[in-house]
PDB file of C-alpha atoms in Angstrom:
ATOM      1  CA  GLN A 170      26.276  78.274 -13.735  1.00 82.00           C
ATOM      2  CA  VAL A 171      24.297  76.183 -11.388  1.00 83.00           C
ATOM      3  CA  GLN A 172      21.081  74.844 -12.955  1.00 90.00           C
ATOM      4  CA  LEU A 173      18.483  72.204 -13.058  1.00 92.00           C
ATOM      5  CA  VAL A 174      17.445  70.535 -16.362  1.00 92.00           C
ATOM      6  CA  GLU A 175      14.297  68.434 -16.582  1.00 94.00           C
ATOM      7  CA  SER A 176      13.369  66.003 -19.286  1.00 94.00           C
ATOM      8  CA  GLY A 177      11.074  63.037 -19.838  1.00 97.00           C
ATOM      9  CA  GLY A 178       7.656  64.681 -20.226  1.00 96.00           C
ATOM     10  CA  GLY A 179       5.313  63.928 -22.958  1.00 97.00           C
ATOM     11  CA  SER A 180       1.732  62.793 -23.854  1.00 98.00           C
ATOM     12  CA  VAL A 181       0.331  59.518 -22.760  1.00 98.00           C
ATOM     13  CA  GLN A 182      -3.159  57.933 -22.365  1.00 98.00           C
ATOM     14  CA  ALA A 183      -4.628  57.418 -18.987  1.00 98.00           C
ATOM     15  CA  GLY A 184      -3.062  54.426 -17.215  1.00 98.00           C
ATOM     16  CA  GLY A 185       0.212  54.942 -18.956  1.00 98.00           C
ATOM     17  CA  SER A 186       3.690  55.741 -17.476  1.00 98.00           C
ATOM     18  CA  LEU A 187       6.422  58.378 -17.750  1.00 98.00           C
ATOM     19  CA  ARG A 188       9.774  58.836 -16.127  1.00 98.00           C
ATOM     20  CA  LEU A 189      10.994  62.388 -15.442  1.00 98.00           C
ATOM     21  CA  SER A 190      14.605  63.239 -14.938  1.00 97.00           C
ATOM     22  CA  CYS A 191      16.227  66.263 -13.351  1.00 95.00           C
ATOM     23  CA  SER A 192      19.908  66.788 -13.600  1.00 92.00           C
ATOM     24  CA  LEU A 193      21.921  69.332 -11.543  1.00 87.00           C
ATOM     25  CA  SER A 194      24.788  70.865 -13.277  1.00 84.00           C
ATOM     26  CA  GLY A 195      27.491  73.374 -12.138  1.00 81.00           C
ATOM     27  CA  PHE A 196      27.413  72.037  -8.521  1.00 77.00           C
ATOM     28  CA  THR A 197      27.361  68.804  -6.583  1.00 73.00           C
ATOM     29  CA  TYR A 198      25.261  68.009  -3.665  1.00 69.00           C
ATOM     30  CA  ARG A 199      27.044  64.887  -2.950  1.00 67.00           C
ATOM     31  CA  TYR A 200      28.382  66.046   0.448  1.00 67.00           C
ATOM     32  CA  SER A 201      25.524  68.376   1.366  1.00 78.00           C
ATOM     33  CA  THR A 202      22.201  68.039   3.238  1.00 85.00           C
ATOM     34  CA  TYR A 203      19.430  68.893   0.726  1.00 88.00           C
ATOM     35  CA  CYS A 204      15.982  68.401  -0.559  1.00 92.00           C
ATOM     36  CA  MET A 205      15.116  67.757  -4.176  1.00 92.00           C
ATOM     37  CA  GLY A 206      11.468  68.055  -5.071  1.00 95.00           C
ATOM     38  CA  TRP A 207       9.036  67.709  -7.845  1.00 98.00           C
ATOM     39  CA  PHE A 208       6.211  70.188  -8.187  1.00 98.00           C
ATOM     40  CA  ARG A 209       3.530  70.708 -10.876  1.00 98.00           C
ATOM     41  CA  GLN A 210       1.381  73.552 -12.089  1.00 98.00           C
ATOM     42  CA  ALA A 211      -1.707  73.123 -14.093  1.00 96.00           C
ATOM     43  CA  PRO A 212      -3.162  75.999 -16.085  1.00 92.00           C
ATOM     44  CA  GLY A 213      -4.961  78.426 -13.834  1.00 95.00           C
ATOM     45  CA  LYS A 214      -3.702  76.697 -10.695  1.00 97.00           C
ATOM     46  CA  GLU A 215      -0.996  77.405  -8.182  1.00 97.00           C
ATOM     47  CA  ARG A 216       2.118  75.382  -8.231  1.00 97.00           C
ATOM     48  CA  GLU A 217       1.788  72.288  -5.904  1.00 97.00           C
ATOM     49  CA  PHE A 218       4.029  69.817  -4.206  1.00 98.00           C
ATOM     50  CA  VAL A 219       4.231  66.267  -5.669  1.00 98.00           C
ATOM     51  CA  SER A 220       7.280  64.522  -4.111  1.00 98.00           C
ATOM     52  CA  TYR A 221      10.638  65.074  -2.553  1.00 97.00           C
ATOM     53  CA  ILE A 222      13.638  63.119  -1.664  1.00 95.00           C
ATOM     54  CA  LYS A 223      16.208  64.206   0.956  1.00 93.00           C
ATOM     55  CA  SER A 224      19.957  63.608   1.154  1.00 89.00           C
ATOM     56  CA  ASP A 225      19.353  60.927   3.772  1.00 90.00           C
ATOM     57  CA  GLY A 226      17.179  59.059   1.237  1.00 91.00           C
ATOM     58  CA  SER A 227      13.864  59.793   2.906  1.00 95.00           C
ATOM     59  CA  THR A 228      10.896  60.625   0.702  1.00 97.00           C
ATOM     60  CA  GLY A 229       7.575  62.256   0.684  1.00 97.00           C
ATOM     61  CA  TYR A 230       4.567  62.315  -1.594  1.00 98.00           C
ATOM     62  CA  THR A 231       1.355  64.182  -1.865  1.00 98.00           C
ATOM     63  CA  ALA A 232      -1.615  61.984  -1.265  1.00 97.00           C
ATOM     64  CA  THR A 233      -2.908  62.133  -4.788  1.00 97.00           C
ATOM     65  CA  VAL A 234       0.171  60.382  -6.244  1.00 97.00           C
ATOM     66  CA  LYS A 235       1.284  58.090  -3.384  1.00 95.00           C
ATOM     67  CA  ASP A 236       1.418  54.510  -4.530  1.00 94.00           C
ATOM     68  CA  ARG A 237       1.546  55.701  -8.194  1.00 98.00           C
ATOM     69  CA  PHE A 238       4.711  57.833  -8.304  1.00 98.00           C
ATOM     70  CA  THR A 239       8.150  56.975  -7.147  1.00 98.00           C
ATOM     71  CA  ILE A 240      11.054  59.351  -6.613  1.00 98.00           C
ATOM     72  CA  SER A 241      14.604  58.247  -6.651  1.00 96.00           C
ATOM     73  CA  HIS A 242      18.012  59.800  -6.744  1.00 91.00           C
ATOM     74  CA  ASP A 243      21.296  58.845  -8.380  1.00 88.00           C
ATOM     75  CA  ALA A 244      23.607  60.733  -6.030  1.00 78.00           C
ATOM     76  CA  ALA A 245      26.665  59.985  -8.087  1.00 80.00           C
ATOM     77  CA  GLU A 246      25.137  61.724 -11.059  1.00 81.00           C
ATOM     78  CA  ASP A 247      23.247  64.432  -9.147  1.00 84.00           C
ATOM     79  CA  THR A 248      20.117  63.384 -10.901  1.00 91.00           C
ATOM     80  CA  VAL A 249      16.580  62.817  -9.441  1.00 94.00           C
ATOM     81  CA  TYR A 250      13.916  60.712 -11.112  1.00 97.00           C
ATOM     82  CA  LEU A 251      10.185  60.655 -10.841  1.00 98.00           C
ATOM     83  CA  GLN A 252       8.621  57.459 -12.169  1.00 98.00           C
ATOM     84  CA  MET A 253       4.937  58.016 -12.821  1.00 98.00           C
ATOM     85  CA  ASN A 254       2.611  55.099 -13.231  1.00 98.00           C
ATOM     86  CA  SER A 255      -1.129  54.746 -13.627  1.00 98.00           C
ATOM     87  CA  LEU A 256      -1.318  58.259 -14.829  1.00 98.00           C
ATOM     88  CA  LYS A 257      -4.649  60.067 -14.801  1.00 98.00           C
ATOM     89  CA  PRO A 258      -5.938  63.093 -16.686  1.00 97.00           C
ATOM     90  CA  GLU A 259      -5.745  65.169 -13.533  1.00 97.00           C
ATOM     91  CA  ASP A 260      -1.999  64.611 -13.485  1.00 98.00           C
ATOM     92  CA  THR A 261      -1.715  66.831 -16.545  1.00 98.00           C
ATOM     93  CA  ALA A 262       0.553  69.765 -15.695  1.00 98.00           C
ATOM     94  CA  MET A 263       3.874  71.399 -16.102  1.00 98.00           C
ATOM     95  CA  TYR A 264       6.335  69.525 -13.853  1.00 98.00           C
ATOM     96  CA  TYR A 265       9.219  71.285 -12.266  1.00 97.00           C
ATOM     97  CA  CYS A 266      12.174  70.009 -10.143  1.00 96.00           C
ATOM     98  CA  ALA A 267      13.670  72.261  -7.494  1.00 95.00           C
ATOM     99  CA  THR A 268      16.301  72.011  -4.833  1.00 92.00           C
ATOM    100  CA  ARG A 269      17.394  73.595  -1.637  1.00 90.00           C
ATOM    101  CA  LEU A 270      20.388  73.126   0.662  1.00 87.00           C
ATOM    102  CA  ALA A 271      18.505  72.073   3.759  1.00 86.00           C
ATOM    103  CA  GLY A 272      16.724  69.034   4.990  1.00 85.00           C
ATOM    104  CA  ASP A 273      13.507  70.659   6.148  1.00 89.00           C
ATOM    105  CA  TYR A 274      10.364  72.197   4.585  1.00 93.00           C
ATOM    106  CA  CYS A 275      10.900  69.808   1.625  1.00 95.00           C
ATOM    107  CA  ALA A 276       7.239  69.850   0.645  1.00 96.00           C
ATOM    108  CA  ASN A 277       6.902  73.623   0.777  1.00 96.00           C
ATOM    109  CA  VAL A 278       7.226  75.326  -2.549  1.00 96.00           C
ATOM    110  CA  ALA A 279       8.146  78.602  -0.958  1.00 94.00           C
ATOM    111  CA  TYR A 280      11.451  77.347   0.469  1.00 94.00           C
ATOM    112  CA  TYR A 281      13.004  76.289  -2.854  1.00 94.00           C
ATOM    113  CA  TYR A 282      15.321  78.638  -4.629  1.00 90.00           C
ATOM    114  CA  LEU A 283      16.697  76.836  -7.609  1.00 92.00           C
ATOM    115  CA  TRP A 284      14.127  75.617 -10.249  1.00 95.00           C
ATOM    116  CA  GLY A 285      14.260  73.998 -13.584  1.00 95.00           C
ATOM    117  CA  GLN A 286      12.532  75.142 -16.646  1.00 95.00           C
ATOM    118  CA  GLY A 287       9.746  72.620 -16.382  1.00 96.00           C
ATOM    119  CA  THR A 288       8.682  69.651 -18.535  1.00 97.00           C
ATOM    120  CA  GLN A 289       5.029  69.154 -19.793  1.00 98.00           C
ATOM    121  CA  VAL A 290       3.072  66.120 -18.932  1.00 98.00           C
ATOM    122  CA  THR A 291      -0.240  65.541 -20.739  1.00 98.00           C
ATOM    123  CA  VAL A 292      -2.526  62.586 -19.891  1.00 98.00           C
ATOM    124  CA  SER A 293      -5.550  62.017 -22.155  1.00 97.00           C
ATOM    125  CA  SER A 294      -8.550  60.032 -21.147  1.00 94.00           C
TER     126      SER A 294
END
């Protein structure tokens, strides 16, 4: 069974850091073209793009997290990480990782078809 499993969420104070992990199991993307992305959804809001990394190593970020968050990928382990620094209360949300076997539309939530179960991030002021 192909699945994504996130971990690393938690509760921190503003200015703190967290590192999220997302592991792919049941399949390997090692020889494929893909996007792996992080998205988040706060209560009462739509799911929004946070960051992606492509199989060629290129990355993208939404403007509100650029220079604070860093995405990386351990291709050998099929695991993607999101290092989140200088966290703000507005970063509070459920964070989801997702993947698609293509190298385009990586920032578009509608194009992803495999999602993890989510991990909660709560930032207090």
